[in-house]
Coordinates of C-alpha atoms in Angstrom, one line a residue:
M185 CA -4.9 -115.6 -6.4
S186 CA -3.3 -112.2 -6.3
T187 CA -2.4 -110.2 -9.4
A188 CA 1.2 -110.3 -8.5
A189 CA 1.2 -114.1 -8.2
A190 CA -0.5 -114.5 -11.5
A191 CA 2.1 -112.2 -13.2
D192 CA 4.9 -114.4 -11.8
E193 CA 3.5 -117.6 -13.4
P194 CA 5.3 -118.6 -16.6
L195 CA 3.4 -118.3 -19.9
P196 CA 2.5 -121.5 -21.8
E197 CA 5.1 -122.6 -24.3
L198 CA 4.6 -121.1 -27.7
D199 CA 3.8 -123.5 -30.5
L200 CA 6.8 -123.0 -32.8
R201 CA 4.6 -123.9 -35.8
L202 CA 3.1 -120.5 -35.5
T203 CA 6.5 -118.9 -36.2
Q204 CA 6.9 -120.9 -39.3
E205 CA 4.2 -119.2 -41.5
N206 CA 4.8 -119.5 -45.2
L207 CA 5.1 -115.9 -46.3
E208 CA 4.1 -116.7 -49.9
D209 CA 0.9 -118.4 -48.6
L210 CA 0.3 -115.5 -46.3
Y211 CA 0.4 -113.1 -49.3
E212 CA -1.7 -115.3 -51.6
H213 CA -4.5 -116.0 -49.1
A214 CA -4.5 -112.9 -47.0
P215 CA -8.0 -111.6 -45.9
C216 CA -7.6 -108.7 -48.3
G217 CA -6.6 -108.3 -51.9
Y218 CA -3.0 -107.4 -52.9
C219 CA -1.6 -106.4 -56.3
S220 CA 1.4 -104.6 -57.7
C221 CA 1.4 -102.6 -60.9
L222 CA 3.7 -100.3 -62.9
P223 CA 3.4 -96.5 -62.5
D224 CA 1.1 -96.5 -65.6
G225 CA -1.2 -99.1 -63.9
T226 CA -0.1 -102.2 -65.7
L227 CA -0.6 -105.2 -63.4
V228 CA 2.4 -107.3 -62.6
K229 CA 1.2 -109.4 -59.6
L230 CA -2.1 -110.2 -57.9
N231 CA -2.7 -112.5 -54.9
Q232 CA -5.2 -115.4 -55.0
T233 CA -7.7 -113.5 -52.8
L234 CA -8.0 -110.7 -55.3
L235 CA -8.2 -113.1 -58.2
G236 CA -10.9 -115.1 -56.4
W237 CA -12.9 -111.9 -55.9
L238 CA -12.6 -110.9 -59.6
G239 CA -13.1 -114.4 -61.1
Y240 CA -9.9 -114.1 -63.2
T241 CA -6.7 -116.1 -63.4
A242 CA -3.3 -114.4 -63.1
P243 CA -2.4 -114.9 -66.8
E244 CA -5.6 -113.2 -67.9
L245 CA -4.6 -110.0 -66.0
V246 CA -0.8 -109.8 -65.6
A247 CA 0.8 -107.7 -68.2
R248 CA -2.6 -107.6 -70.1
Q249 CA -4.7 -105.1 -68.1
C250 CA -4.1 -102.1 -66.0
L251 CA -5.4 -101.6 -62.5
Q252 CA -7.7 -98.8 -63.6
Q253 CA -9.3 -101.2 -66.1
L254 CA -10.6 -103.2 -63.2
F255 CA -12.7 -100.2 -62.0
T256 CA -16.0 -99.0 -63.3
V257 CA -16.0 -96.1 -65.7
G258 CA -16.4 -93.5 -62.9
G259 CA -13.7 -95.2 -60.9
R260 CA -11.3 -95.2 -63.8
L261 CA -11.8 -91.5 -64.3
H262 CA -11.2 -90.8 -60.6
Y263 CA -8.1 -93.0 -60.6
E264 CA -6.5 -91.3 -63.6
M265 CA -7.5 -87.7 -62.6
Y266 CA -7.1 -87.8 -58.9
C267 CA -5.4 -91.0 -57.5
A268 CA -2.5 -91.3 -59.9
P269 CA -1.4 -87.7 -59.7
L270 CA -1.7 -87.8 -55.9
L271 CA 0.5 -90.9 -55.8
L272 CA 3.2 -89.1 -57.8
L273 CA 2.9 -86.1 -55.4
Q274 CA 2.9 -87.8 -52.0
N275 CA 3.8 -91.4 -52.7
Q276 CA 0.6 -92.9 -51.1
V277 CA -3.1 -92.7 -51.0
R278 CA -5.4 -94.1 -48.3
E279 CA -8.9 -95.6 -48.2
L280 CA -10.3 -94.5 -51.6
S281 CA -13.6 -96.1 -52.4
Y282 CA -14.0 -97.9 -55.8
L283 CA -16.1 -100.5 -57.5
L284 CA -14.2 -103.5 -59.0
R285 CA -15.7 -105.1 -62.1
R286 CA -15.7 -108.9 -61.9
K287 CA -15.3 -111.1 -64.9
D288 CA -19.0 -112.0 -64.8
G289 CA -20.0 -108.3 -64.9
T290 CA -21.0 -107.8 -61.3
T291 CA -19.3 -105.3 -59.1
L292 CA -17.5 -105.4 -55.7
P293 CA -17.2 -102.3 -53.5
V294 CA -13.6 -102.0 -52.1
L295 CA -11.5 -99.5 -50.2
M296 CA -8.1 -99.0 -51.8
S297 CA -4.8 -97.9 -50.2
A298 CA -1.6 -97.7 -52.3
V299 CA 2.1 -96.9 -51.9
L300 CA 4.4 -95.8 -54.7
L301 CA 8.0 -97.1 -54.5
R302 CA 10.8 -95.3 -56.3
D303 CA 14.3 -96.4 -57.5
T304 CA 17.5 -95.0 -56.3
N305 CA 17.2 -92.2 -58.7
G306 CA 13.8 -91.2 -57.4
Q307 CA 12.0 -92.5 -60.4
P308 CA 8.6 -94.2 -59.9
L309 CA 9.2 -98.0 -59.9
V310 CA 6.1 -99.9 -58.7
V311 CA 2.8 -99.3 -57.0
R312 CA 1.7 -101.7 -54.2
V313 CA -2.0 -101.8 -53.7
T314 CA -4.2 -103.2 -50.9
L315 CA -7.9 -103.7 -51.4
F316 CA -10.5 -104.4 -48.7
D317 CA -14.0 -105.8 -49.4
I318 CA -16.6 -103.4 -48.0
T319 CA -19.7 -105.1 -49.2
E320 CA -21.3 -105.3 -45.8
R321 CA -20.2 -101.8 -44.9
R322 CA -21.8 -100.6 -48.2
K323 CA -25.1 -102.4 -47.3
Y324 CA -25.0 -100.7 -43.9
E325 CA -24.3 -97.3 -45.5
Q326 CA -27.2 -97.8 -48.0
E327 CA -29.5 -98.8 -45.2
L328 CA -28.6 -95.7 -43.3
L329 CA -29.1 -93.6 -46.4
R330 CA -32.6 -95.1 -46.9
A331 CA -33.4 -94.5 -43.3
R332 CA -32.3 -90.9 -43.6
Q333 CA -34.3 -90.5 -46.8
H334 CA -37.4 -92.0 -45.0
A335 CA -36.8 -89.6 -42.1
D336 CA -36.5 -86.7 -44.4
E337 CA -39.8 -87.7 -46.1
Q338 CA -41.5 -88.0 -42.8
R339 CA -40.2 -84.6 -41.7
E340 CA -41.5 -83.1 -45.0
Q341 CA -44.9 -84.7 -44.4
L342 CA -45.0 -83.4 -40.9
A343 CA -44.0 -80.0 -42.0
R344 CA -46.8 -80.0 -44.6
A345 CA -49.3 -81.3 -42.0
N346 CA -48.2 -78.5 -39.6
E347 CA -48.7 -75.9 -42.3
E348 CA -52.1 -77.3 -43.1
L349 CA -53.0 -77.3 -39.3
T350 CA -51.7 -73.8 -39.0
R351 CA -53.8 -72.7 -42.0
K352 CA -56.9 -74.4 -40.5
N353 CA -56.3 -72.9 -37.1
E354 CA -56.1 -69.4 -38.7
Q355 CA -59.3 -70.1 -40.6
L356 CA -61.1 -71.3 -37.5
S357 CA -59.8 -68.2 -35.6
R358 CA -61.2 -66.0 -38.3
I359 CA -64.5 -67.9 -38.2
N360 CA -64.7 -67.6 -34.4
A361 CA -64.0 -63.9 -34.6
D362 CA -66.7 -63.5 -37.1
L363 CA -69.1 -65.5 -35.0
D364 CA -68.3 -63.5 -31.9
S365 CA -68.9 -60.3 -33.8
F366 CA -72.2 -61.6 -35.1
V367 CA -73.3 -62.8 -31.7
Y368 CA -72.3 -59.5 -30.1
T369 CA -74.0 -57.4 -32.8
A370 CA -77.2 -59.6 -32.7
S371 CA -77.5 -59.5 -29.0
H372 CA -76.9 -55.8 -28.8
D373 CA -79.4 -55.1 -31.5
L374 CA -82.0 -57.4 -29.9
K375 CA -81.6 -56.0 -26.4
Q376 CA -83.3 -52.6 -27.1
P377 CA -86.5 -54.1 -28.7
I378 CA -86.8 -56.6 -25.9
D379 CA -86.4 -53.8 -23.3
N380 CA -89.1 -51.9 -25.1
M381 CA -91.4 -54.9 -25.1
T382 CA -90.7 -55.4 -21.4
G383 CA -91.6 -51.8 -20.6
L384 CA -94.7 -51.9 -22.7
F385 CA -95.8 -55.2 -21.1
Q386 CA -95.3 -53.8 -17.6
E387 CA -97.4 -50.7 -18.5
L388 CA -100.0 -53.0 -20.1
R389 CA -100.3 -55.0 -16.8
R390 CA -100.6 -51.8 -14.8
T391 CA -103.3 -50.1 -16.9
V392 CA -105.4 -52.9 -18.4
R393 CA -107.8 -55.2 -16.5
F394 CA -108.6 -58.6 -18.0
P395 CA -112.0 -60.1 -17.1
D396 CA -110.9 -63.6 -18.1
A397 CA -109.4 -65.5 -15.1
E398 CA -107.1 -67.5 -17.4
A399 CA -105.4 -64.3 -18.5
V400 CA -103.4 -63.8 -15.3
P401 CA -101.3 -67.0 -15.6
M402 CA -100.8 -66.3 -19.3
L403 CA -99.5 -62.9 -18.5
D404 CA -97.1 -64.5 -16.0
M405 CA -95.9 -66.9 -18.6
F406 CA -95.3 -64.1 -21.1
A407 CA -93.3 -62.1 -18.4
E408 CA -91.2 -65.2 -17.7
A409 CA -90.6 -65.7 -21.5
L410 CA -89.4 -62.1 -21.8
Q411 CA -87.1 -62.5 -18.8
Q412 CA -85.7 -65.7 -20.3
I413 CA -85.0 -63.8 -23.6
L414 CA -83.3 -61.0 -21.7
S415 CA -81.2 -63.5 -19.7
T416 CA -80.1 -65.3 -22.9
I417 CA -79.1 -62.0 -24.6
Q418 CA -77.2 -60.9 -21.5
G419 CA -75.4 -64.2 -21.4
L420 CA -74.4 -64.1 -25.1
T421 CA -73.1 -60.5 -24.6
E422 CA -71.1 -61.6 -21.6
V423 CA -69.5 -64.4 -23.4
V424 CA -68.3 -62.2 -26.3
Q425 CA -67.2 -59.3 -24.1
L426 CA -65.3 -61.6 -21.8
Q427 CA -63.5 -63.2 -24.7
R428 CA -62.5 -59.8 -26.0
Q429 CA -61.3 -58.8 -22.6
L430 CA -59.1 -61.9 -22.3
E431 CA -57.3 -61.0 -25.5
Q432 CA -56.2 -57.7 -23.9
V433 CA -55.9 -58.3 -20.2
P434 CA -52.5 -59.8 -19.0
T435 CA -52.3 -62.7 -16.6
E436 CA -51.3 -62.1 -13.0
T437 CA -50.6 -64.2 -9.9
I438 CA -53.8 -64.4 -7.8
E439 CA -54.1 -65.4 -4.1
L440 CA -56.9 -68.0 -4.2
R441 CA -58.3 -67.8 -0.7
S442 CA -59.1 -64.1 -0.5
F443 CA -60.3 -64.1 -4.1
T444 CA -62.7 -67.0 -3.5
E445 CA -63.9 -65.5 -0.2
E446 CA -64.9 -62.3 -2.1
I447 CA -67.0 -64.4 -4.5
V448 CA -68.6 -66.3 -1.7
R449 CA -69.6 -63.1 0.1
S450 CA -71.2 -61.8 -3.1
L451 CA -73.2 -65.1 -3.4
Q452 CA -74.2 -65.2 0.3
Q453 CA -76.0 -61.9 -0.2
R454 CA -78.4 -63.7 -2.6
L455 CA -78.9 -66.9 -0.6
S456 CA -82.3 -68.0 0.8
E457 CA -82.9 -70.6 3.4
P458 CA -81.6 -73.1 4.1
A459 CA -78.2 -71.6 4.7
A460 CA -75.2 -72.8 2.6
T461 CA -71.7 -73.5 3.9
F462 CA -68.4 -73.3 2.1
A463 CA -65.2 -75.0 2.9
L464 CA -62.1 -73.5 1.4
D465 CA -58.7 -75.3 1.3
F466 CA -55.9 -73.8 -0.7
Q467 CA -53.0 -74.9 1.4
A468 CA -51.5 -77.2 -1.3
A469 CA -51.5 -74.5 -4.0
P470 CA -52.3 -71.0 -2.6
T471 CA -51.9 -69.1 -5.9
V472 CA -52.8 -69.4 -9.6
R473 CA -51.6 -67.3 -12.6
M474 CA -54.3 -66.3 -15.1
T475 CA -56.4 -63.3 -15.9
R476 CA -58.5 -62.0 -12.9
S477 CA -61.7 -61.6 -14.9
S478 CA -61.4 -65.1 -16.3
L479 CA -60.9 -66.7 -12.9
H480 CA -63.7 -64.7 -11.4
S481 CA -66.2 -65.7 -14.0
M482 CA -65.1 -69.4 -13.9
L483 CA -65.4 -69.7 -10.1
Y484 CA -68.5 -67.6 -9.9
N485 CA -70.4 -69.8 -12.3
L486 CA -69.3 -73.0 -10.7
L487 CA -70.1 -71.8 -7.2
S488 CA -73.5 -70.3 -8.2
N489 CA -74.4 -73.5 -10.0
S490 CA -73.6 -75.5 -6.8
L491 CA -76.2 -73.3 -5.0
R492 CA -78.7 -73.1 -7.8
Y493 CA -78.8 -76.9 -8.2
A494 CA -78.9 -77.8 -4.5
Q495 CA -80.8 -81.0 -3.5
P496 CA -84.2 -80.0 -2.1
G497 CA -84.4 -80.6 1.6
R498 CA -80.6 -80.7 2.1
P499 CA -78.5 -77.6 3.0
P500 CA -75.9 -76.8 0.3
H501 CA -72.3 -77.6 1.2
V502 CA -69.6 -76.5 -1.3
R503 CA -65.9 -77.4 -0.9
V504 CA -63.3 -75.5 -3.0
S505 CA -59.7 -76.7 -3.0
S506 CA -56.5 -76.6 -4.9
A507 CA -53.6 -79.0 -5.5
H508 CA -50.7 -79.7 -7.8
V509 CA -50.9 -82.7 -10.0
G510 CA -47.8 -83.1 -12.2
N511 CA -47.2 -79.8 -13.9
A512 CA -50.8 -78.7 -13.5
L513 CA -52.6 -76.7 -10.8
V514 CA -56.0 -78.3 -10.1
L515 CA -59.0 -76.3 -8.8
S516 CA -61.8 -78.5 -7.4
V517 CA -65.4 -77.4 -6.7
Q518 CA -67.4 -80.1 -5.0
D519 CA -71.0 -79.9 -3.9
N520 CA -73.7 -82.1 -2.5
G521 CA -76.4 -81.0 -4.9
R522 CA -78.7 -82.7 -7.4
G523 CA -75.9 -84.2 -9.5
I524 CA -75.9 -84.8 -13.3
D525 CA -76.6 -88.1 -15.2
L526 CA -73.2 -88.3 -17.0
V527 CA -74.1 -91.5 -18.7
R528 CA -76.8 -89.7 -20.5
Y529 CA -75.5 -86.1 -20.7
E530 CA -71.7 -86.3 -20.7
Q531 CA -71.3 -85.4 -24.4
E532 CA -73.6 -82.4 -24.0
L533 CA -72.3 -81.1 -20.7
F534 CA -70.6 -78.0 -22.1
Q535 CA -72.8 -77.2 -25.0
L536 CA -74.4 -73.8 -25.3
F537 CA -77.9 -73.4 -23.9
R538 CA -77.9 -77.1 -22.7
R539 CA -79.7 -77.5 -19.4
F540 CA -80.1 -80.7 -17.4
H541 CA -82.6 -79.6 -14.7
P542 CA -85.5 -77.8 -16.5
E543 CA -87.3 -77.3 -13.2
V544 CA -84.5 -74.9 -12.1
A545 CA -84.4 -71.4 -13.7
G546 CA -81.2 -70.8 -15.8
S547 CA -79.9 -69.8 -19.3
G548 CA -77.8 -72.9 -20.0
M549 CA -74.7 -70.8 -20.6
G550 CA -72.7 -71.2 -17.3
L551 CA -70.9 -74.4 -18.0
Y552 CA -70.3 -73.4 -21.7
L553 CA -68.6 -70.2 -20.5
V554 CA -66.6 -72.1 -17.9
N555 CA -65.3 -74.6 -20.4
R556 CA -64.4 -71.8 -22.9
L557 CA -62.5 -69.9 -20.2
V558 CA -60.6 -73.0 -19.2
N559 CA -59.7 -73.8 -22.8
Q560 CA -58.6 -70.2 -23.3
A561 CA -56.2 -70.6 -20.4
G562 CA -54.8 -73.8 -21.9
G563 CA -56.4 -76.1 -19.4
R564 CA -59.1 -78.8 -19.3
I565 CA -62.1 -79.9 -17.1
E566 CA -62.9 -83.2 -15.5
V567 CA -66.3 -83.9 -14.0
E568 CA -67.5 -86.5 -11.5
S569 CA -71.2 -86.6 -10.6
T570 CA -73.8 -88.9 -9.0
V571 CA -77.5 -88.1 -9.3
G572 CA -78.9 -87.1 -5.9
K573 CA -75.5 -86.9 -4.2
G574 CA -73.5 -84.1 -5.9
T575 CA -71.0 -83.0 -8.5
T576 CA -67.2 -82.3 -8.5
F577 CA -65.6 -80.1 -11.2
R578 CA -61.8 -80.3 -11.5
V579 CA -60.1 -77.6 -13.5
F580 CA -56.6 -78.4 -14.7
L581 CA -54.6 -75.3 -15.4
T582 CA -51.1 -75.5 -16.8
T583 CA -50.5 -71.9 -15.9
G584 CA -50.5 -72.6 -12.2
I585 CA -47.5 -71.4 -10.2
P586 CA -46.4 -73.6 -7.3
A587 CA -46.2 -71.6 -4.0
A588 CA -45.3 -72.4 -0.4
A589 CA -48.2 -73.3 1.8
T590 CA -48.2 -70.5 4.3
S591 CA -51.5 -68.7 4.8
S592 CA -54.2 -70.5 2.8
G593 CA -55.1 -73.3 5.1
P594 CA -58.6 -74.8 5.4
S595 CA -61.5 -72.5 6.4
N596 CA -65.2 -72.8 6.7
L597 CA -67.7 -70.1 5.7
S598 CA -71.4 -70.0 6.5
A599 CA -74.2 -67.9 5.1

């Protein structure tokens, strides 16, 4: 049926009983309270709704009490000092909040509106008052107030927690700075005596002959121990120096392919048979933004570890790639080497001086340094590894800058 046709239909006949409302009954049992009072507040008329709210009868109030006497003490003061003068000034007030005192001593929250009527001479004659029960509204307002107070308390607790966290972070920063200074000083002070010992030992081996056949392997073991000490001292110095450099060197946008190829070339000069191969794929994310020295140390350590821990009898193959995952740039270094038993060593993977293949020479500082550099850049590392099959390191960097894939497609490099 169309709208026009519906509009043409006659409306149902109006029940005439609805037009015959009793005005007195409508006043007495209205859904709000009505009362009339003299300009001084003396009550002259109240409807049954208001009397029912208050618990009084009309004779108990009419000509016996004033409107303001129905309010609490605070409400009475407000009425006399604010509401009554305002009525005289502008002949009406709207939606003033008061508490009515019932006969049983309880209170009822209401909103009051009032109109002042005047006689022909302009003199105040009568005040007509309308009162609305706002009990539910008051409960809602109180609930909102409690929720706001709770939110304020939570905000204060959070602010205190943040202050405490800031204080602890500052304390940890000072401790780390002190530790770095101690490590740097200790490694610097130890290096000279160890260098002297190394020189003296080399001179000893050159000039002294030992008749005991067992002396030669012992000398070799001593030389290896000296070299291990030197390597550890050098690693500690490198960690602290690199940390200090990162605090001063700004970040920059680095083209990954050429940067990684340079590292690969430097590693290839040290390779022994069998030859290693490298696959580079930076098509998905050609550039990264971070400090150049930090990226160099991170990639150099991961790539050199891939070669150092190659599986015996299997030519090393290393794949380096990049991708965007959410808001992070992910650098992946995957090898086919010995692998790491993560079930056993996962919690110790990035600890200082921790080594998982004692048969391979190393200082146990590479992964520690990589993890520290990644954390410094605001990133994180994920590791997947299978013993005898290889390891994949994924470095998530939030500083990565998306770039169009133009000139960093897959490439293969061989030693």
